[in-house]
Tab-separated table of C-alpha atoms in Angstrom:
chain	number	residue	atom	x	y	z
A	1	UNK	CA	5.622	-66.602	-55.929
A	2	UNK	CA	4.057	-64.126	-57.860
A	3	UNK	CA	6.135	-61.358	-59.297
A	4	UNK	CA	3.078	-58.935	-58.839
A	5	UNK	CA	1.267	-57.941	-56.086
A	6	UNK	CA	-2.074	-59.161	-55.653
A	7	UNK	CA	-5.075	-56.368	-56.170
A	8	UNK	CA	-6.669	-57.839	-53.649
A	9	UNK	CA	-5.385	-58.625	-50.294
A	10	UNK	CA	-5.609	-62.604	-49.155
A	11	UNK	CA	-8.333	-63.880	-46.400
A	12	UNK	CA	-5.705	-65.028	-44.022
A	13	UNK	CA	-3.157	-63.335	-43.006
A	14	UNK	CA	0.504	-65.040	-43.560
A	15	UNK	CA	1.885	-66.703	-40.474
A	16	UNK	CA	5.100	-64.729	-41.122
A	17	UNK	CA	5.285	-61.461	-41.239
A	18	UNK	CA	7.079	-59.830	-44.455
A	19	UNK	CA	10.600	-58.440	-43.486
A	20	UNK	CA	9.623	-55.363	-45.640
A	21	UNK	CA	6.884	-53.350	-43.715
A	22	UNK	CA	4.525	-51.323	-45.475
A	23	UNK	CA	5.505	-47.530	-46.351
A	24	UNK	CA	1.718	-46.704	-45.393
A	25	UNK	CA	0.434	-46.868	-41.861
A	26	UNK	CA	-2.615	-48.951	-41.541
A	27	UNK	CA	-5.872	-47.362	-40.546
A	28	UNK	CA	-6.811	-49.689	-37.764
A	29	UNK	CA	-4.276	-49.514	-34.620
A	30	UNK	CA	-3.366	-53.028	-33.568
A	31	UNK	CA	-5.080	-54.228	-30.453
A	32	UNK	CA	-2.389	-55.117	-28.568
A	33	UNK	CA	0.380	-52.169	-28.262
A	34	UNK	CA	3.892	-52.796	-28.951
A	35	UNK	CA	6.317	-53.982	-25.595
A	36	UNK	CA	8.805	-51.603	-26.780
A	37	UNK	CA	8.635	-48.096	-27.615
A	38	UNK	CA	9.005	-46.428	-30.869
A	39	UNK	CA	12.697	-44.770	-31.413
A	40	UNK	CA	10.904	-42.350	-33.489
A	41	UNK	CA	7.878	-40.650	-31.562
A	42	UNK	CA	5.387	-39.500	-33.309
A	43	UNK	CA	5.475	-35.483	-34.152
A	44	UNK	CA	1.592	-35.306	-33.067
A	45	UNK	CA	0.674	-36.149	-29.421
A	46	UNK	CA	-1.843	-38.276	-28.689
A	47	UNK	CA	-5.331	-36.913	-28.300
A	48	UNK	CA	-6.222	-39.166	-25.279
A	49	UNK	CA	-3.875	-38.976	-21.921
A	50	UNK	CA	-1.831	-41.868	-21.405
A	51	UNK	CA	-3.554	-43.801	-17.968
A	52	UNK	CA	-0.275	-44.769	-16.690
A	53	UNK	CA	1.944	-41.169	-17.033
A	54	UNK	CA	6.080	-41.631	-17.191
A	55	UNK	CA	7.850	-39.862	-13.978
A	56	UNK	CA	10.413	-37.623	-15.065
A	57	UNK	CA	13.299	-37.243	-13.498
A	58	UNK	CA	13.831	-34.004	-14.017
A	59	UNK	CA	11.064	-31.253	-13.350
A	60	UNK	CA	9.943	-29.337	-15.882
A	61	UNK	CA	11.682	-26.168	-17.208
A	62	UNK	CA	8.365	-23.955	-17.064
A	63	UNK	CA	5.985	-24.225	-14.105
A	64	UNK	CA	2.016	-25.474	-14.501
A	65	UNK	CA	-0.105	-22.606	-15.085
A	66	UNK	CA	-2.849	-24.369	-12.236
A	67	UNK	CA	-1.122	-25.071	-8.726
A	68	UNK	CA	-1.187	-28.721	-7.098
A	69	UNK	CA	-4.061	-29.039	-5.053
A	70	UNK	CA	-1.945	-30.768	-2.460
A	71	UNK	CA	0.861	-28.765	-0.872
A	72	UNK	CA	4.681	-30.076	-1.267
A	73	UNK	CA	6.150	-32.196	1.531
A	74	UNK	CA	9.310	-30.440	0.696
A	75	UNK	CA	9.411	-26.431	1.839
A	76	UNK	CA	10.540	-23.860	-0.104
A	77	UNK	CA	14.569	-22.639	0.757
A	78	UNK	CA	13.004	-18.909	1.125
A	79	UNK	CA	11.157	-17.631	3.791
A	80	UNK	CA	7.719	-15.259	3.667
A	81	UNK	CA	8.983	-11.876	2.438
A	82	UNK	CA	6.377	-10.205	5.055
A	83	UNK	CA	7.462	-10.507	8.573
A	84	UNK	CA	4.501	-10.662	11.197
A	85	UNK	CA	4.149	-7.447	12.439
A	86	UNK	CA	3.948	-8.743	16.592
A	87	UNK	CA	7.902	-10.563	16.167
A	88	UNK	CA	8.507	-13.469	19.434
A	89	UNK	CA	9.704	-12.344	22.467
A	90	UNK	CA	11.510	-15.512	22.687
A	91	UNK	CA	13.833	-16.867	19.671
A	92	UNK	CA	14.835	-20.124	19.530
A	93	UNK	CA	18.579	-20.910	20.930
A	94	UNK	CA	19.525	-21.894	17.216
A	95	UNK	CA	17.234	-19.795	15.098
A	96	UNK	CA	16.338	-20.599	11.931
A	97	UNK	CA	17.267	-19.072	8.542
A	98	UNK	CA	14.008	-18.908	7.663
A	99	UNK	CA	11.818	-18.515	11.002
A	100	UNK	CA	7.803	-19.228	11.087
A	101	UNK	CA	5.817	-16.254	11.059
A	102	UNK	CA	2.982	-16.085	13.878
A	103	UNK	CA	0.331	-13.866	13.452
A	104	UNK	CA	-2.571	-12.931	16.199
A	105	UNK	CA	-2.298	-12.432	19.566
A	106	UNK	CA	0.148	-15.121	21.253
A	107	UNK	CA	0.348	-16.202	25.494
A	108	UNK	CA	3.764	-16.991	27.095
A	109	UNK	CA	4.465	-20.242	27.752
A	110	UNK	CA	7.391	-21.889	29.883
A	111	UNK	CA	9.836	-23.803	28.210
A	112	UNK	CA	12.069	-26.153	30.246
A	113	UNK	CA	14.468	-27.625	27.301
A	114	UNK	CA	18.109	-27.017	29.309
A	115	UNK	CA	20.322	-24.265	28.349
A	116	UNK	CA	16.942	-22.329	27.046
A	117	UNK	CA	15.064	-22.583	29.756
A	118	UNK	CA	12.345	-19.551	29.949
A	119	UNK	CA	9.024	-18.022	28.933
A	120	UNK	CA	7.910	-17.672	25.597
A	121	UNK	CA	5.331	-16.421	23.243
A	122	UNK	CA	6.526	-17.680	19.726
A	123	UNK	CA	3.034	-19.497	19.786
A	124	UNK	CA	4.611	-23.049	19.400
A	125	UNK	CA	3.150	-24.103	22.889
A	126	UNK	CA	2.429	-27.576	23.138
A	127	UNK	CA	-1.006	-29.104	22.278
A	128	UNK	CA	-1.588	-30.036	25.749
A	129	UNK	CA	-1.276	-26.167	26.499
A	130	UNK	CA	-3.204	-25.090	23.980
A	131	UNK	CA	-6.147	-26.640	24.518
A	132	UNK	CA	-5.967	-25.654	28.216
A	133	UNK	CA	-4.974	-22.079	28.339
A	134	UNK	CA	-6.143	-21.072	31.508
A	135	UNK	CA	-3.752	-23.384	33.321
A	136	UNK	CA	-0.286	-23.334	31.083
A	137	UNK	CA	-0.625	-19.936	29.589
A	138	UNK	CA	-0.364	-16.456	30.700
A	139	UNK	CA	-0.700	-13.130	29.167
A	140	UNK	CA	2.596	-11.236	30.052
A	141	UNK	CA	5.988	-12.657	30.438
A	142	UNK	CA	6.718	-11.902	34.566
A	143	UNK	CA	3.100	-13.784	35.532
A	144	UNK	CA	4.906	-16.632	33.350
A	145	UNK	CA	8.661	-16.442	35.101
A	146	UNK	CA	6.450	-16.016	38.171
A	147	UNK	CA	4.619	-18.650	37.933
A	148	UNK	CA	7.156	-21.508	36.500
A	149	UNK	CA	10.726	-19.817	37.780
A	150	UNK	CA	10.335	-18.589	40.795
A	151	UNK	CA	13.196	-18.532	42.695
A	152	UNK	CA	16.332	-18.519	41.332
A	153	UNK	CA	15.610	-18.828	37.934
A	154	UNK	CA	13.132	-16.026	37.978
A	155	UNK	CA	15.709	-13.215	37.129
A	156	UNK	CA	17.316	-15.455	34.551
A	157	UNK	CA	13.829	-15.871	32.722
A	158	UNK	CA	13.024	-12.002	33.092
A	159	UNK	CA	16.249	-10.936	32.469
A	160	UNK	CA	16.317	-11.952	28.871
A	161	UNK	CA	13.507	-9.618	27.903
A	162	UNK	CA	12.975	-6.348	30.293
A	163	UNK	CA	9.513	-4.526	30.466
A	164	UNK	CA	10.618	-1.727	28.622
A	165	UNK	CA	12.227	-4.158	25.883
A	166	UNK	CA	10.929	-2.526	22.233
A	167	UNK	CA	10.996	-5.128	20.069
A	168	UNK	CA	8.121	-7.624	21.188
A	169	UNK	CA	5.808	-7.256	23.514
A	170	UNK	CA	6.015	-8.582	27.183
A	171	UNK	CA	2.523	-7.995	28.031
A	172	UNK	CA	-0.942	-8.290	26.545
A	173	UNK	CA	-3.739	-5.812	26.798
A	174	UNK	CA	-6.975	-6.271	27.826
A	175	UNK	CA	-10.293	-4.130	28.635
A	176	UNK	CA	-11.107	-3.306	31.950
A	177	UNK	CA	-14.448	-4.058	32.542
A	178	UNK	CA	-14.576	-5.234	36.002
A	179	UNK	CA	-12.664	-1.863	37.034
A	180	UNK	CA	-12.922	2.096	35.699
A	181	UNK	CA	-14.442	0.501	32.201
A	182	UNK	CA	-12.174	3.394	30.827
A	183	UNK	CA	-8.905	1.736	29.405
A	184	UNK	CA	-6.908	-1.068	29.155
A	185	UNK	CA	-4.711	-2.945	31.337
A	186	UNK	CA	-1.602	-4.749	31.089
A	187	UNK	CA	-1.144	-6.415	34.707
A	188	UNK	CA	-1.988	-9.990	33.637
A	189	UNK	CA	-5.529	-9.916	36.022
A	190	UNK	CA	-7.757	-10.480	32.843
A	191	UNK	CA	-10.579	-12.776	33.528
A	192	UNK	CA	-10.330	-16.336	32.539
A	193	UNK	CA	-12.602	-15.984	30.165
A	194	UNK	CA	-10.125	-13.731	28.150
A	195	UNK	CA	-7.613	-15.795	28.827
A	196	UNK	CA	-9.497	-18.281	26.964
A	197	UNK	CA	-10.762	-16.595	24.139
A	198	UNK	CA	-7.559	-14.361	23.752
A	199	UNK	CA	-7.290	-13.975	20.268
A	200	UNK	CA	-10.751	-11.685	20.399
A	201	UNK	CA	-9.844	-10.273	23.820
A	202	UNK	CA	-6.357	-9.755	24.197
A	203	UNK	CA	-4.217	-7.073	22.438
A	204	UNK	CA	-0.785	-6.665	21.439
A	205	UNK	CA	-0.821	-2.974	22.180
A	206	UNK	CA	-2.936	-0.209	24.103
A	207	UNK	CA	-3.737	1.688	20.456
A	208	UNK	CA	-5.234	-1.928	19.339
A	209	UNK	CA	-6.927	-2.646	22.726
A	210	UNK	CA	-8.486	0.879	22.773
A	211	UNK	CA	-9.500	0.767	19.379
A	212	UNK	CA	-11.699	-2.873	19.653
A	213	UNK	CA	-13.139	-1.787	23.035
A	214	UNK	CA	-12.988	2.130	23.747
A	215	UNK	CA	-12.666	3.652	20.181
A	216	UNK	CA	-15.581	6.369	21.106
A	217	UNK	CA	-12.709	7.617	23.968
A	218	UNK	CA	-9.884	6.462	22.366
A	219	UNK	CA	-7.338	9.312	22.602
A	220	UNK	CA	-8.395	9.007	26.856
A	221	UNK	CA	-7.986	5.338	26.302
A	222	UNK	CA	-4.557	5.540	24.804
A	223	UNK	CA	-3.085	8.215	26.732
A	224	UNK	CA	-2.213	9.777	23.420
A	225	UNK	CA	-2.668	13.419	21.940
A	226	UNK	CA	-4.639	13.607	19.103
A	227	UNK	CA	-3.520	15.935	16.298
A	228	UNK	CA	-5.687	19.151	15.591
A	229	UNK	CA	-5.586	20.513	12.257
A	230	UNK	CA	-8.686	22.976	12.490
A	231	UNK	CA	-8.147	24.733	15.693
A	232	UNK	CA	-8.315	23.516	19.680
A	233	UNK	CA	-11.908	25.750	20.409
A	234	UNK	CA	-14.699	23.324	20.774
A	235	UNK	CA	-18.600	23.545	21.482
A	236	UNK	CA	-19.048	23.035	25.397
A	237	UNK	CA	-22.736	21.423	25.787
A	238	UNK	CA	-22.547	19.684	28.795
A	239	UNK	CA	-23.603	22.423	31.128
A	240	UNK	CA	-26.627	23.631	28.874
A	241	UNK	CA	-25.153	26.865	28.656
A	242	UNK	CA	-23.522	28.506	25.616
A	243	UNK	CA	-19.700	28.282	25.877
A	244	UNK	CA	-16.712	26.903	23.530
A	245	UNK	CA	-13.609	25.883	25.277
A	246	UNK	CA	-10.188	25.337	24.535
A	247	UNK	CA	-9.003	23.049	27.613
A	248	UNK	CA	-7.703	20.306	25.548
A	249	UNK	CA	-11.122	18.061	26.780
A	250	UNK	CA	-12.520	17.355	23.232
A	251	UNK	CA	-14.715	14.521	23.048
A	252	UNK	CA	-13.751	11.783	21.069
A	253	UNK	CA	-16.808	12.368	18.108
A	254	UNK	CA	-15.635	15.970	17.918
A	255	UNK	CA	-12.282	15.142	16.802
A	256	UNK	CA	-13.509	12.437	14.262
A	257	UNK	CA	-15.039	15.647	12.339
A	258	UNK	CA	-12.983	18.700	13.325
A	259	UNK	CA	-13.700	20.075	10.119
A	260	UNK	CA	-17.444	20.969	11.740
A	261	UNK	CA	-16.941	21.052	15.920
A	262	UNK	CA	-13.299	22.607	16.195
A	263	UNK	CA	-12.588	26.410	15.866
A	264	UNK	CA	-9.359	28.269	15.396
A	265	UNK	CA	-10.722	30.889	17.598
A	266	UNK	CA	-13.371	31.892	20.320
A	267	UNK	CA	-15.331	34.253	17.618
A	268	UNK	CA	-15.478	31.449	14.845
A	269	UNK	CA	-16.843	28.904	17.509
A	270	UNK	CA	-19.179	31.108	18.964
A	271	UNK	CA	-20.674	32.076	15.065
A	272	UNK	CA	-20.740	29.007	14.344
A	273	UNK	CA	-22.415	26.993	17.300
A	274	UNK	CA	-24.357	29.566	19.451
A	275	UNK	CA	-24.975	32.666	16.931
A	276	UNK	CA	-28.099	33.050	18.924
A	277	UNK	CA	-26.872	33.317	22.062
A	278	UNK	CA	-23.181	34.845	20.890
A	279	UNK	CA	-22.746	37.760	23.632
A	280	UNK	CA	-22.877	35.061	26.101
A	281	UNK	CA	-20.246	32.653	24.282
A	282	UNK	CA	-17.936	36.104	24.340
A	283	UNK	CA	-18.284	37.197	27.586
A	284	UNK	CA	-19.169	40.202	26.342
A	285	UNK	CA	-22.056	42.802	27.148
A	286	UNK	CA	-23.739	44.506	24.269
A	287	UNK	CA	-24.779	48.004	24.379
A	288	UNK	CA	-27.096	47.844	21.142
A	289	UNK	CA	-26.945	49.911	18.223
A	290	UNK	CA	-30.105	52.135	18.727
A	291	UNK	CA	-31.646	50.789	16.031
A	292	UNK	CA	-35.408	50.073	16.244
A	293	UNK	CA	-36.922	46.476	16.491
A	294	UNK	CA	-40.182	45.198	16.696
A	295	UNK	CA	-41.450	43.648	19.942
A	296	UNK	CA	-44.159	41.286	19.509
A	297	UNK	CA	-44.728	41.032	23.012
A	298	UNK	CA	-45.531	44.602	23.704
A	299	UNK	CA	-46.991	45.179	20.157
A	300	UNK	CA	-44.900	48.070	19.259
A	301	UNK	CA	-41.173	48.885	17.924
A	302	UNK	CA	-38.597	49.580	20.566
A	303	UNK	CA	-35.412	50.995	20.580
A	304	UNK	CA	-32.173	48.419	20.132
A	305	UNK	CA	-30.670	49.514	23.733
A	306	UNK	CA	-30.968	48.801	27.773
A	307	UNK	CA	-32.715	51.358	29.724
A	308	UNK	CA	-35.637	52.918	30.275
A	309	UNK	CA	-38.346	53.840	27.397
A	310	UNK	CA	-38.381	53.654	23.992
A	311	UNK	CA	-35.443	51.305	24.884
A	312	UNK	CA	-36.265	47.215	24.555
A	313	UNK	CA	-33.532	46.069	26.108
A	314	UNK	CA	-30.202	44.618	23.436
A	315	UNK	CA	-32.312	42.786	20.455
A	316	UNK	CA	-31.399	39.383	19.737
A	317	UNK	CA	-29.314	38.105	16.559
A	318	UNK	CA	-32.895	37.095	14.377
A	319	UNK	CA	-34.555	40.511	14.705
A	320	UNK	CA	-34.228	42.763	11.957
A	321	UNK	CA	-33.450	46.397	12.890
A	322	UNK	CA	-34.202	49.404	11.280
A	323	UNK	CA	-32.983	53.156	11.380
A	324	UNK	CA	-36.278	54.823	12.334
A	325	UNK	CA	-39.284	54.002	14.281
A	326	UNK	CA	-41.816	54.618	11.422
A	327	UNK	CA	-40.052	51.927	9.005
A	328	UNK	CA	-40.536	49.411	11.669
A	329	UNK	CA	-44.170	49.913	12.066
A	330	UNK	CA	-44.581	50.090	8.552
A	331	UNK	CA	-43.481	46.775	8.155
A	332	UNK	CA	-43.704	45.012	11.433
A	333	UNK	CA	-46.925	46.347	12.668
A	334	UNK	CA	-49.086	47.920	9.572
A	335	UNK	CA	-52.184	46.554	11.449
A	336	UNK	CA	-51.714	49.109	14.126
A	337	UNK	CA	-52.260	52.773	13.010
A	338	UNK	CA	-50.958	54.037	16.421
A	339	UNK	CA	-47.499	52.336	16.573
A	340	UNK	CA	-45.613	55.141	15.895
A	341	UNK	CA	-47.147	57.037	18.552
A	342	UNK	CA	-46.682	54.131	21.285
């Protein structure tokens, strides 16, 4: 055995290996990994994945900046911290610490489960009624209790929710189109067709019905008042005349843009909308001023008055008046030398 290492290294490897291992690494990795891990790891990761990743116990301290793509099959402990805005009319008997949130317009349905039995509109109907709406579902809660507990049962199921109950809603809205065609109803005679297309048709509330359906009548929709920050005197075109009003009828449009149609008073309505024809808008009769206007019609300058001659009856709001007749024939009428004298 030599004392020295060899400069060179041998052609075959030795059959054993030496029980002192090199201080240096070698450059090739082996082929075959080791069956046992390392109790050292190494201080710098590998730059490839491993194909077959460890599970950990434990999750990790700090979440993945990218989200799963799959959802969990576990929930989380909290519920949504926005609570849908239309809540059931029907809780379960044992609710829920954190309850489902149902959004949309939902139909009653009748639950039979014992000691709960009753209509309800929490939109967990069964498949079988969902697909077939017309024949399980209903839009308000009495055609429901009506309809699957008549009898003595009926004032049980009604009972647990009144009409005039404010915290869900009882009854669905819809457009009355086969009727008036000027609001919406709440009696549960909707067409089947918006019984089966209810989440377009059907509304939780006359404002939202009104809105999708009537929103150029809206406030006569609704029943409610609108509020009138620029006055209550409105143009009144609908007779061809020149009048404003203040009789609480203000079309719809008007109110969209009250900064232009509404008045806070008869004068500033009539200025605004019928300065041509304002003496009528008053209710007033005008005298005239005396003032001299031209009169294209007679070809001469008459006097700003009603009566007889030089009057020309009261001039209108474009002609231009002056204080004698010889300025208005000088300016109106310079083509005829006798105006002054007609």
């Amino acid at each position: 055995t030599s004392s020295q290492p060899s400069d060179r290294p041998s052609d075959r490897p030795s059959d054993l290996p030496s029980n002192v291992p090199s201080d240096l690494p070698s450059n090739l990795p082996s082929d075959v990994p080791s069956d046992l891990p390392s109790n050292l790891p190494s201080d710098v990761p590998s730059s490839l994945p491993s194909q077959s990743p460890s599970v950990s116990a434990q999750p990790s301290d700090q979440p993945s900046d990218q989200p799963s793509d799959l959802p969990s099959k576990m929930p989380s402990d909290q519920p949504s911290e926005e609570p849908s805005s239309t809540p059931s009319c029907s809780p379960s008997a044992s609710p829920t610490e954190s309850p489902s949130t149902k959004y949309g317009v939902n139909l009653f349905y009748p639950e039979w489960v014992r000691g709960s039995e009753g209509c309800r509109n929490d939109g967990d109907e069964p498949d079988y009624m969902a697909v077939n709406p017309t024949e399980w579902l209903s839009s308000t809660m009495q055609a429901c209790c009506k309809k699957y507990f008549n009898g003595y049962m009926y004032d049980a199921c009604m009972g647990r929710y009144p009409p005039d109950h404010d915290d869900c809603n009882v009854m669905l809205f819809y457009p009355d189109w086969n009727g008036s065609n000027e609001k919406c109803l709440d009696d549960g005679k909707e067409p089947y067709y918006m019984l089966s297309n209810h989440q377009y048709f059907l509304s939780n509330s006359i404002e939202e019905c009104c809105e999708k359906f009537y929103d150029w009548d809206f406030y006569e929709c609704s029943g409610t008042t609108p509020v009138l920050t620029h006055g209550e005197f409105y143009p009144d075109w609908s007779g061809g005349g020149s009048t404003c009003l203040a009789d609480g009828k203000i079309p719809d449009y008007m109110i969209s843009n009250q900064n232009w149609y509404l008045s806070t008073t008869l004068e500033k309505c009539c200025e605004r909308h019928f300065y041509w024809s304002i003496n009528e808008c008053l209710g007033t009769t005008s005298v005239g001023s005396n003032d001299w206007y031209v009169s294209y019609e007679d070809v001469k300058c008459v006097k700003d008055c009603s009566g007889e001659e030089p009057c020309g009856g009261v001039a209108e709001p474009w002609d231009k008046l002056y204080s004698t007749k010889e300025k208005c024939c000088k300016e109106k009428l310079p083509w005829v030398p006798k105006c002054r004298f007609l």
